[in-house]
Coordinates of C-alpha atoms and ligand atoms in Angstrom, one line a residue:
M717 CA 0.1 0.0 -0.1
T718 CA 1.4 3.5 -1.0
S719 CA 1.8 5.5 2.3
R720 CA 0.3 9.0 2.0
T721 CA -1.0 11.4 4.5
R722 CA -4.7 12.6 4.1
I723 CA -4.9 16.0 3.5
A724 CA -7.1 16.7 6.5
D725 CA -4.3 15.3 8.7
L726 CA -1.5 17.6 7.3
A727 CA -2.4 20.4 9.7
D728 CA -1.4 18.5 12.6
L729 CA 2.1 17.5 11.2
P730 CA 5.2 19.7 11.7
D731 CA 6.9 21.4 8.7
G732 CA 8.8 18.7 6.7
P733 CA 8.8 16.0 4.1
V734 CA 5.2 14.5 3.3
R735 CA 3.6 12.3 0.6
V736 CA 0.0 13.2 -0.4
A737 CA -2.2 12.0 -3.1
G738 CA -5.4 13.1 -4.7
W739 CA -6.8 14.6 -7.9
V740 CA -6.1 18.1 -9.5
E741 CA -8.8 20.6 -8.9
T742 CA -7.3 23.7 -10.3
V743 CA -3.9 24.8 -11.8
R744 CA -2.6 28.4 -11.8
D745 CA 0.5 28.2 -14.0
Q746 CA 2.2 31.6 -13.5
K747 CA 5.5 32.8 -14.9
K748 CA 7.3 32.7 -11.7
V749 CA 5.3 30.2 -9.5
Q750 CA 2.9 27.5 -10.2
F751 CA -0.2 26.6 -7.9
V752 CA -2.2 23.4 -7.9
V753 CA -5.0 22.5 -5.7
L754 CA -5.0 18.8 -5.0
R755 CA -8.1 17.3 -3.4
D756 CA -8.6 14.1 -1.6
E757 CA -11.5 12.7 0.1
T758 CA -10.9 14.7 3.3
G759 CA -10.0 18.1 1.7
A760 CA -8.0 20.3 -0.5
L761 CA -4.5 21.5 -0.4
Q762 CA -2.3 23.9 -2.2
L763 CA 0.8 22.6 -3.9
V764 CA 3.4 25.1 -4.9
H765 CA 6.2 25.1 -7.3
P766 CA 8.4 28.2 -7.7
R767 CA 9.9 28.0 -11.2
A768 CA 13.6 27.6 -11.3
T769 CA 15.2 31.2 -11.9
P770 CA 17.7 31.7 -14.4
S771 CA 21.1 31.7 -12.9
P772 CA 23.3 34.8 -13.9
G773 CA 25.4 33.9 -16.9
S774 CA 23.1 31.1 -18.0
G775 CA 22.1 33.0 -21.0
A776 CA 18.4 32.9 -19.9
E777 CA 18.0 36.4 -18.4
D778 CA 16.3 37.6 -21.6
G779 CA 13.1 36.2 -20.3
T780 CA 13.4 32.5 -21.5
L781 CA 12.8 30.0 -18.8
E782 CA 15.3 27.9 -17.2
A783 CA 15.0 24.2 -17.9
D784 CA 12.7 22.9 -15.3
P785 CA 11.2 19.5 -15.9
L786 CA 9.0 19.7 -12.8
A787 CA 7.5 23.0 -14.0
D788 CA 6.9 21.2 -17.3
A789 CA 5.0 18.4 -15.5
V790 CA 2.8 20.7 -13.4
S791 CA 2.0 22.6 -16.7
A792 CA 0.9 19.4 -18.4
L793 CA -1.3 18.6 -15.6
T794 CA -5.0 18.3 -16.7
L795 CA -7.8 18.9 -14.3
G796 CA -9.1 15.7 -12.7
T797 CA -5.8 13.8 -13.1
F798 CA -5.0 11.6 -10.1
L799 CA -1.5 11.8 -8.7
A800 CA 0.8 11.3 -5.8
V801 CA 3.3 14.2 -4.7
E802 CA 6.3 14.3 -2.5
G803 CA 7.2 17.5 -1.2
E804 CA 8.0 19.8 1.9
L805 CA 4.9 20.7 4.1
K806 CA 5.0 24.3 5.3
H807 CA 2.6 26.2 7.7
D808 CA 2.1 29.7 6.5
E809 CA -1.0 31.5 7.8
R810 CA -1.0 33.5 4.5
V811 CA -2.1 30.4 2.7
K812 CA -6.0 30.8 2.4
L813 CA -6.6 27.2 2.0
G814 CA -6.0 26.0 5.5
G815 CA -2.6 27.8 6.3
I816 CA -0.6 25.2 4.8
E817 CA 1.0 24.5 1.5
V818 CA 3.3 21.6 0.2
K819 CA 6.2 22.7 -2.0
V820 CA 6.4 20.1 -4.8
G821 CA 9.5 17.9 -4.8
R822 CA 8.3 14.9 -7.1
I823 CA 5.0 14.2 -8.9
D824 CA 3.8 10.7 -10.0
V825 CA 0.9 10.7 -12.2
S826 CA -1.4 7.7 -11.7
A827 CA -3.9 8.4 -14.5
A828 CA -4.0 11.6 -16.6
A829 CA -7.5 13.2 -17.1
L830 CA -8.6 14.0 -20.7
P831 CA -8.1 17.9 -21.4
E832 CA -11.8 18.8 -21.0
L833 CA -13.9 17.6 -18.1
P834 CA -17.5 16.9 -19.5
I835 CA -19.2 18.5 -16.5
A836 CA -19.1 21.6 -14.4
D837 CA -20.3 22.1 -10.7
D838 CA -23.4 24.0 -12.3
S839 CA -24.2 21.5 -15.0
A840 CA -27.7 20.2 -15.1
I841 CA -28.6 17.1 -13.0
D842 CA -29.0 14.8 -15.9
K843 CA -25.7 15.8 -17.3
R844 CA -24.0 15.4 -13.9
L845 CA -25.7 12.0 -13.6
D846 CA -24.0 10.8 -16.9
Y847 CA -20.7 11.6 -15.2
R848 CA -21.6 10.7 -11.7
F849 CA -18.0 9.7 -10.8
L850 CA -16.9 13.2 -11.4
D851 CA -20.0 14.8 -9.9
L852 CA -19.3 12.7 -6.7
R853 CA -15.8 14.4 -6.2
R854 CA -17.5 17.7 -5.5
P855 CA -17.1 18.3 -1.5
E856 CA -20.8 18.6 -1.2
Q857 CA -21.3 15.0 -2.6
N858 CA -18.5 13.6 -0.4
L859 CA -20.2 15.2 2.7
I860 CA -23.6 13.5 1.6
A861 CA -21.8 10.2 1.4
R862 CA -20.2 10.5 4.9
V863 CA -23.7 11.8 6.2
Q864 CA -25.2 8.6 4.9
T865 CA -22.5 6.5 6.4
T866 CA -22.9 8.1 9.8
F867 CA -26.8 8.0 9.8
E868 CA -26.8 4.2 8.6
H869 CA -24.1 3.3 11.3
A870 CA -26.1 5.1 14.0
L871 CA -29.2 3.4 13.0
R872 CA -27.4 -0.2 13.0
T873 CA -25.8 0.7 16.3
W874 CA -29.1 1.6 18.0
W875 CA -30.7 -1.6 16.7
V876 CA -27.8 -3.9 17.7
E877 CA -27.5 -2.4 21.2
R878 CA -31.2 -3.4 21.7
G879 CA -30.8 -7.0 20.5
F880 CA -32.2 -6.7 16.9
L881 CA -30.9 -9.0 14.4
E882 CA -29.8 -7.9 11.0
I883 CA -31.3 -9.8 8.1
H884 CA -30.6 -10.1 4.5
T885 CA -33.8 -11.0 2.4
P886 CA -33.8 -12.2 -1.1
K887 CA -34.6 -9.6 -3.7
L888 CA -35.8 -12.3 -6.1
M889 CA -39.3 -13.6 -5.3
S890 CA -41.9 -15.9 -6.5
S891 CA -44.7 -13.6 -5.6
P892 CA -45.3 -9.8 -5.4
S893 CA -44.1 -8.4 -2.0
E894 CA -46.6 -5.5 -2.0
S895 CA -49.1 -5.7 -4.8
R896 CA -49.4 -6.2 -8.4
A897 CA -48.8 -2.5 -9.2
E898 CA -45.1 -1.2 -9.9
L899 CA -43.8 -4.7 -10.2
F900 CA -40.7 -5.7 -12.1
Q901 CA -40.6 -9.3 -13.6
V902 CA -37.6 -11.0 -14.7
P903 CA -37.2 -14.2 -16.6
Y904 CA -36.0 -16.8 -14.1
F905 CA -35.3 -20.1 -15.9
E906 CA -38.5 -21.8 -16.8
T907 CA -40.5 -19.2 -14.9
T908 CA -40.8 -15.6 -13.9
A909 CA -39.4 -13.9 -10.8
Y910 CA -40.4 -10.7 -9.2
L911 CA -38.2 -8.1 -7.8
A912 CA -38.8 -7.3 -4.1
Q913 CA -40.7 -4.1 -3.8
S914 CA -39.9 -4.4 0.0
P915 CA -38.7 -7.0 2.4
Q916 CA -42.3 -7.1 3.9
H917 CA -42.8 -10.9 3.7
F918 CA -39.6 -12.0 5.0
K919 CA -39.3 -9.4 8.0
Q920 CA -42.6 -10.9 9.1
M921 CA -41.2 -14.3 8.4
A922 CA -38.7 -13.5 10.9
Q923 CA -41.2 -13.0 13.5
S924 CA -42.6 -16.4 13.1
A925 CA -38.9 -17.7 13.1
G926 CA -38.9 -16.3 16.8
F927 CA -36.1 -13.6 15.9
G928 CA -38.0 -11.2 18.1
A929 CA -36.8 -7.9 16.5
V930 CA -35.0 -7.5 13.1
F931 CA -33.9 -4.9 10.7
E932 CA -32.7 -4.6 7.0
I933 CA -31.1 -1.8 4.9
A934 CA -31.3 -2.9 1.4
D935 CA -32.5 -2.4 -2.1
A936 CA -36.2 -2.5 -3.1
Y937 CA -37.6 -2.2 -6.6
R938 CA -40.6 -0.5 -8.0
A939 CA -41.6 -0.3 -11.6
D940 CA -42.9 3.2 -10.9
P941 CA -43.0 5.3 -14.1
S942 CA -43.0 8.6 -12.1
F943 CA -40.5 11.4 -12.5
T944 CA -40.9 13.1 -9.3
S945 CA -38.1 14.4 -7.0
R946 CA -38.6 11.5 -4.5
H947 CA -39.3 8.3 -6.7
A948 CA -36.8 5.8 -8.0
T949 CA -37.2 2.5 -9.6
E950 CA -34.6 1.2 -7.2
F951 CA -34.2 2.5 -3.7
T952 CA -32.5 1.7 -0.4
S953 CA -35.3 0.8 2.1
V954 CA -34.6 1.0 5.9
D955 CA -36.9 -1.8 7.4
A956 CA -37.6 -3.0 11.0
E957 CA -40.0 -5.5 12.5
I958 CA -40.7 -6.3 16.1
S959 CA -42.7 -9.0 18.0
W960 CA -45.0 -8.5 21.1
I961 CA -46.4 -5.2 20.2
D962 CA -49.9 -3.9 21.6
S963 CA -50.3 -1.6 18.6
H964 CA -48.6 0.5 16.0
E965 CA -48.0 3.0 18.9
D966 CA -45.2 0.6 19.8
V967 CA -43.7 0.7 16.3
M968 CA -43.9 4.5 16.2
A969 CA -42.1 4.8 19.6
M970 CA -39.2 2.7 18.2
H971 CA -39.4 4.5 15.1
E972 CA -38.9 8.0 16.6
Q973 CA -36.1 6.7 19.0
L974 CA -34.2 5.3 16.2
L975 CA -34.5 8.7 14.2
V976 CA -33.3 10.6 17.0
A977 CA -30.4 8.4 17.5
G978 CA -29.4 8.8 13.6
F979 CA -29.9 12.6 13.6
S980 CA -27.9 13.1 16.8
A981 CA -25.1 11.1 15.4
V982 CA -25.3 13.3 12.1
A983 CA -25.6 16.5 14.0
E984 CA -22.8 15.7 16.4
K985 CA -20.3 14.5 13.6
H986 CA -21.2 16.8 10.5
G987 CA -23.5 19.5 11.9
A988 CA -21.1 22.2 11.5
E989 CA -19.9 21.2 8.0
I990 CA -23.5 20.7 6.8
E991 CA -24.4 24.2 8.1
A992 CA -21.4 25.7 6.2
R993 CA -22.1 23.8 2.9
F994 CA -26.0 23.6 2.8
G995 CA -26.8 26.7 5.0
A996 CA -28.9 25.1 7.4
P997 CA -28.4 23.3 10.8
V998 CA -29.3 19.8 11.6
T999 CA -32.2 19.7 14.0
V1000 CA -32.5 16.7 16.1
P1001 CA -36.1 16.1 16.8
T1002 CA -37.8 15.9 20.3
I1003 CA -39.8 13.0 21.4
P1004 CA -42.7 12.2 21.1
F1005 CA -43.2 13.3 17.4
P1006 CA -46.8 14.7 17.0
R1007 CA -49.4 12.1 16.1
I1008 CA -52.6 13.0 14.2
P1009 CA -55.2 10.6 12.8
L1010 CA -55.6 10.9 9.0
A1011 CA -59.0 12.0 9.1
E1012 CA -58.3 14.7 11.6
A1013 CA -55.3 15.9 9.6
K1014 CA -57.5 16.2 6.5
Q1015 CA -60.0 18.2 8.3
I1016 CA -57.2 20.5 9.6
V1017 CA -55.9 20.9 6.0
A1018 CA -59.5 21.5 4.7
D1019 CA -60.2 24.1 7.5
R1020 CA -57.0 25.9 6.4
G1021 CA -58.4 26.2 2.7
Y1022 CA -56.9 22.8 0.9
V1023 CA -59.2 20.0 0.4
V1024 CA -57.4 16.8 -0.4
P1025 CA -58.9 15.7 -3.8
R1026 CA -60.3 12.3 -3.0
A1027 CA -62.0 12.0 0.5
D1028 CA -61.5 8.2 0.3
A1029 CA -57.6 8.6 -0.7
D1030 CA -54.2 9.0 1.0
M1031 CA -52.9 12.6 1.6
D1032 CA -51.6 13.9 -1.7
P1033 CA -48.2 15.7 -1.8
E1034 CA -50.0 19.1 -1.3
G1035 CA -51.9 17.7 1.7
E1036 CA -48.7 16.5 3.3
R1037 CA -47.0 19.8 2.8
R1038 CA -50.0 21.7 4.3
I1039 CA -50.1 19.3 7.5
A1040 CA -46.4 19.8 8.1
E1041 CA -46.9 23.4 7.9
Y1042 CA -49.6 23.1 10.6
V1043 CA -47.5 20.9 12.6
R1044 CA -44.6 23.3 12.4
E1045 CA -46.8 26.2 13.5
Q1046 CA -48.5 24.4 16.2
H1047 CA -45.8 22.2 17.8
G1048 CA -42.6 23.4 16.3
H1049 CA -41.8 19.9 14.9
D1050 CA -40.4 18.8 11.6
F1051 CA -42.2 15.3 11.9
V1052 CA -45.6 14.1 12.2
F1053 CA -47.1 10.6 12.3
L1054 CA -50.4 10.4 10.4
T1055 CA -52.2 7.5 11.9
D1056 CA -55.2 5.2 11.5
Y1057 CA -55.6 5.0 7.8
D1058 CA -58.6 3.8 6.1
A1059 CA -58.6 0.0 5.4
S1060 CA -59.6 0.9 1.9
I1061 CA -56.3 2.6 1.3
R1062 CA -54.0 0.2 3.0
P1063 CA -52.6 -3.1 2.1
Y1064 CA -54.5 -6.3 3.3
Y1065 CA -51.7 -7.2 6.0
H1066 CA -52.4 -4.2 8.1
M1067 CA -54.2 -4.9 11.3
R1068 CA -57.7 -3.3 11.6
H1069 CA -58.8 -1.5 14.7
P1070 CA -60.9 -3.9 16.8
E1071 CA -63.4 -1.2 17.6
D1072 CA -63.6 0.3 14.2
P1073 CA -62.8 -2.2 11.4
D1074 CA -62.6 0.4 8.7
L1075 CA -59.5 1.9 10.2
T1076 CA -56.2 0.3 10.3
R1077 CA -53.4 0.3 13.1
S1078 CA -51.0 2.0 10.7
Y1079 CA -49.2 5.2 10.1
D1080 CA -47.1 7.3 7.5
L1081 CA -44.4 9.5 8.8
I1082 CA -44.0 12.8 7.2
Y1083 CA -40.9 14.8 7.4
R1084 CA -40.7 18.3 6.4
G1085 CA -43.9 18.0 4.3
T1086 CA -42.9 14.6 2.5
E1087 CA -43.7 11.0 3.4
I1088 CA -40.6 9.2 4.3
S1089 CA -42.1 6.0 5.8
T1090 CA -45.2 3.7 6.4
G1091 CA -45.6 1.5 9.3
A1092 CA -48.3 -0.8 10.9
Q1093 CA -49.2 -3.5 13.2
R1094 CA -49.6 -6.7 11.0
E1095 CA -52.6 -9.0 10.9
H1096 CA -51.0 -12.1 12.3
R1097 CA -54.2 -14.2 12.6
V1098 CA -54.2 -16.1 9.4
A1099 CA -58.0 -16.6 9.0
V1100 CA -58.5 -12.7 9.4
L1101 CA -55.4 -12.1 7.0
E1102 CA -57.1 -14.4 4.3
D1103 CA -60.4 -12.5 4.6
Q1104 CA -58.7 -9.4 4.3
A1105 CA -56.7 -10.5 1.2
R1106 CA -59.9 -11.8 -0.4
E1107 CA -61.7 -8.4 0.4
K1108 CA -58.9 -6.8 -1.6
G1109 CA -59.5 -9.1 -4.6
L1110 CA -56.3 -11.0 -4.0
D1111 CA -55.9 -14.7 -4.9
V1112 CA -55.1 -16.3 -1.7
A1113 CA -53.4 -19.1 -3.5
E1114 CA -50.8 -16.8 -4.9
L1115 CA -49.8 -15.8 -1.4
G1116 CA -49.3 -19.3 -0.4
D1117 CA -45.9 -19.2 1.2
Y1118 CA -46.5 -16.0 3.0
L1119 CA -49.8 -17.1 4.6
D1120 CA -47.9 -20.4 5.7
F1121 CA -45.5 -18.2 7.9
F1122 CA -48.6 -17.5 10.2
R1123 CA -50.0 -21.2 10.4
Y1124 CA -47.6 -22.5 12.8
G1125 CA -47.7 -20.0 15.5
T1126 CA -46.6 -16.3 15.2
P1127 CA -46.5 -13.4 17.7
P1128 CA -48.2 -10.1 17.4
H1129 CA -46.0 -7.9 15.4
G1130 CA -45.4 -4.7 13.4
G1131 CA -42.8 -2.7 11.7
F1132 CA -42.0 0.1 9.2
G1133 CA -40.2 0.6 5.7
M1134 CA -38.4 3.9 5.3
G1135 CA -36.9 5.4 2.2
L1136 CA -33.2 6.3 3.1
A1137 CA -32.7 8.8 0.2
R1138 CA -35.9 10.7 1.1
V1139 CA -34.6 11.2 4.7
L1140 CA -31.3 12.4 3.5
M1141 CA -32.8 14.7 0.8
L1142 CA -34.9 16.5 3.4
L1143 CA -32.4 16.5 6.1
L1144 CA -29.8 18.3 3.8
G1145 CA -32.3 20.3 2.1
Q1146 CA -31.7 18.8 -1.4
P1147 CA -34.1 19.3 -4.3
S1148 CA -34.1 15.6 -5.3
I1149 CA -33.3 12.0 -4.1
R1150 CA -31.0 12.0 -7.2
E1151 CA -28.5 14.3 -5.5
V1152 CA -28.3 12.1 -2.3
T1153 CA -28.2 8.6 -4.1
F1154 CA -25.0 7.1 -5.2
L1155 CA -26.3 6.1 -8.6
F1156 CA -29.9 6.9 -9.3
R1157 CA -32.3 4.6 -11.1
G1158 CA -35.4 5.8 -12.7
P1159 CA -37.5 5.2 -15.8
N1160 CA -35.1 6.6 -18.1
R1161 CA -31.9 6.3 -16.1
L1162 CA -30.3 2.9 -16.2
A1163 CA -26.6 4.0 -16.5
P1164 CA -24.0 4.4 -15.3
Ligands
AMO2549 P1 -44.3 2.0 1.2 O1 -44.7 1.3 0.0 O2 -45.1 3.1 1.7 O3 -44.5 0.8 2.4 O4 -42.7 2.3 1.1 C1 -42.0 2.7 2.4 C2 -41.2 3.9 2.2 O5 -40.3 3.5 1.1 C3 -40.0 4.8 0.3 N1 -40.5 4.5 -1.0 C4 -39.7 5.0 -2.1 N2 -38.6 5.7 -2.2 C5 -38.1 6.0 -3.4 N3 -38.6 5.6 -4.6 C6 -39.8 4.9 -4.6 N4 -40.4 4.5 -5.6 C7 -40.4 4.6 -3.4 N5 -41.5 3.8 -2.9 C8 -41.3 3.8 -1.4 C9 -40.9 5.9 0.9 C10 -42.0 5.2 1.5 O6 -42.4 5.9 2.6 N6 -43.9 -2.7 3.4 C11 -44.2 -1.3 3.6 C12 -43.7 -0.8 4.8 C13 -44.1 -1.4 6.1 O7 -45.4 -1.3 6.3 O8 -43.2 -2.0 6.9 C14 -43.9 -0.4 2.4 O9 -43.0 -0.7 1.6 O10 -40.0 6.7 1.8

């Protein structure tokens, strides 16, 4: 392994020889001195090379430059080129970029970039996605990747410390995991397989397996033709499922504590940098998050002048924005659980309220006006589950394996699924999940 000092670690070193490595961000090729800004995954550094000055009597006093192979190498550097540099570190508070610079002694080009980069910082998002590997070099994108890492790590830690098991469920399935809508089918030898729309079936299976509490962070697939800022055809779904709950309230209690753990870790580790780069602080939410039954939320929004188009339907995006506005005004909170959805707009596997079977023990979580999650207590009594499936017009035979999970004993259970990119987009004030997804997949985006 080539030894190198990461740029962020240079400030703590004394003046002296160092080896750094990264890519060329800018070159200022002046007559007397050359400057290169070198960036790595931790920061940017000024490299300096004073051109060789002509020695008296060399015949070069007339303005021609002294032979200086290093200067020629610097002049030849194209933006984006990856290279390693050996040189002398010098602390100098006049240097704007971090008060340090490295005087170049030797350059080893790893791979030179073509002379013209195909995108700039302000290129349109589609063009940037065509060259996502270059787009991801921007410090904002690097920060997003670090925030995602910290957030996921904090969720995992929170779960693992509480005895949850991490599961990896198959993404190739013999039956649809949510519904026949938005379903990708793939040829599978002599038959057809479906790509998992969520780990729903198998995280519930883990309850019947006696695992108690499980989580998974993995891809989910939806053949969703929409081009909104919050829909992808492949997305990272954050899922949890727990046994022995009394109602969806227990799921919400777990969900909000988990998010506080995730947001606290992000605020602590990246809060200052997020504020500097994206202009807004990270707000760690307080517990409990407000909870409003869906019917009441629709009424609140209607009273404030917006009638959700279909009375029997879910909140539409405008309704979500309006209810979030109300919650911000009344409770000073960025989150709201909308609860007790009508059975008619929920999947058959959501448990109904015993005292009002038209309503489910379910919720959606809205963050800054956008849905980030759905959760519920599940119907674990197989006869009731079959009835509810039939009521929705489903072929019970097609659900075969899934229903078997509940035929040999199962505890009461529930859980949620949450879109990782939606959380990051809203947390970091980004305009689209395309900005916070390593490689976005949509109806017209299959490469790179
Ligand atoms: P649901 O279908 O509401 O519920 O999905 C849960 C969350 O996943 C995210 N999501 C998406 N993100 C990006 N692009 C998409 N096309 C997309 N579709 C969904 C959203 C959404 O809130 N099995 C249930 C969850 C459960 O009850 O445990 C489910 O999948 O953030």
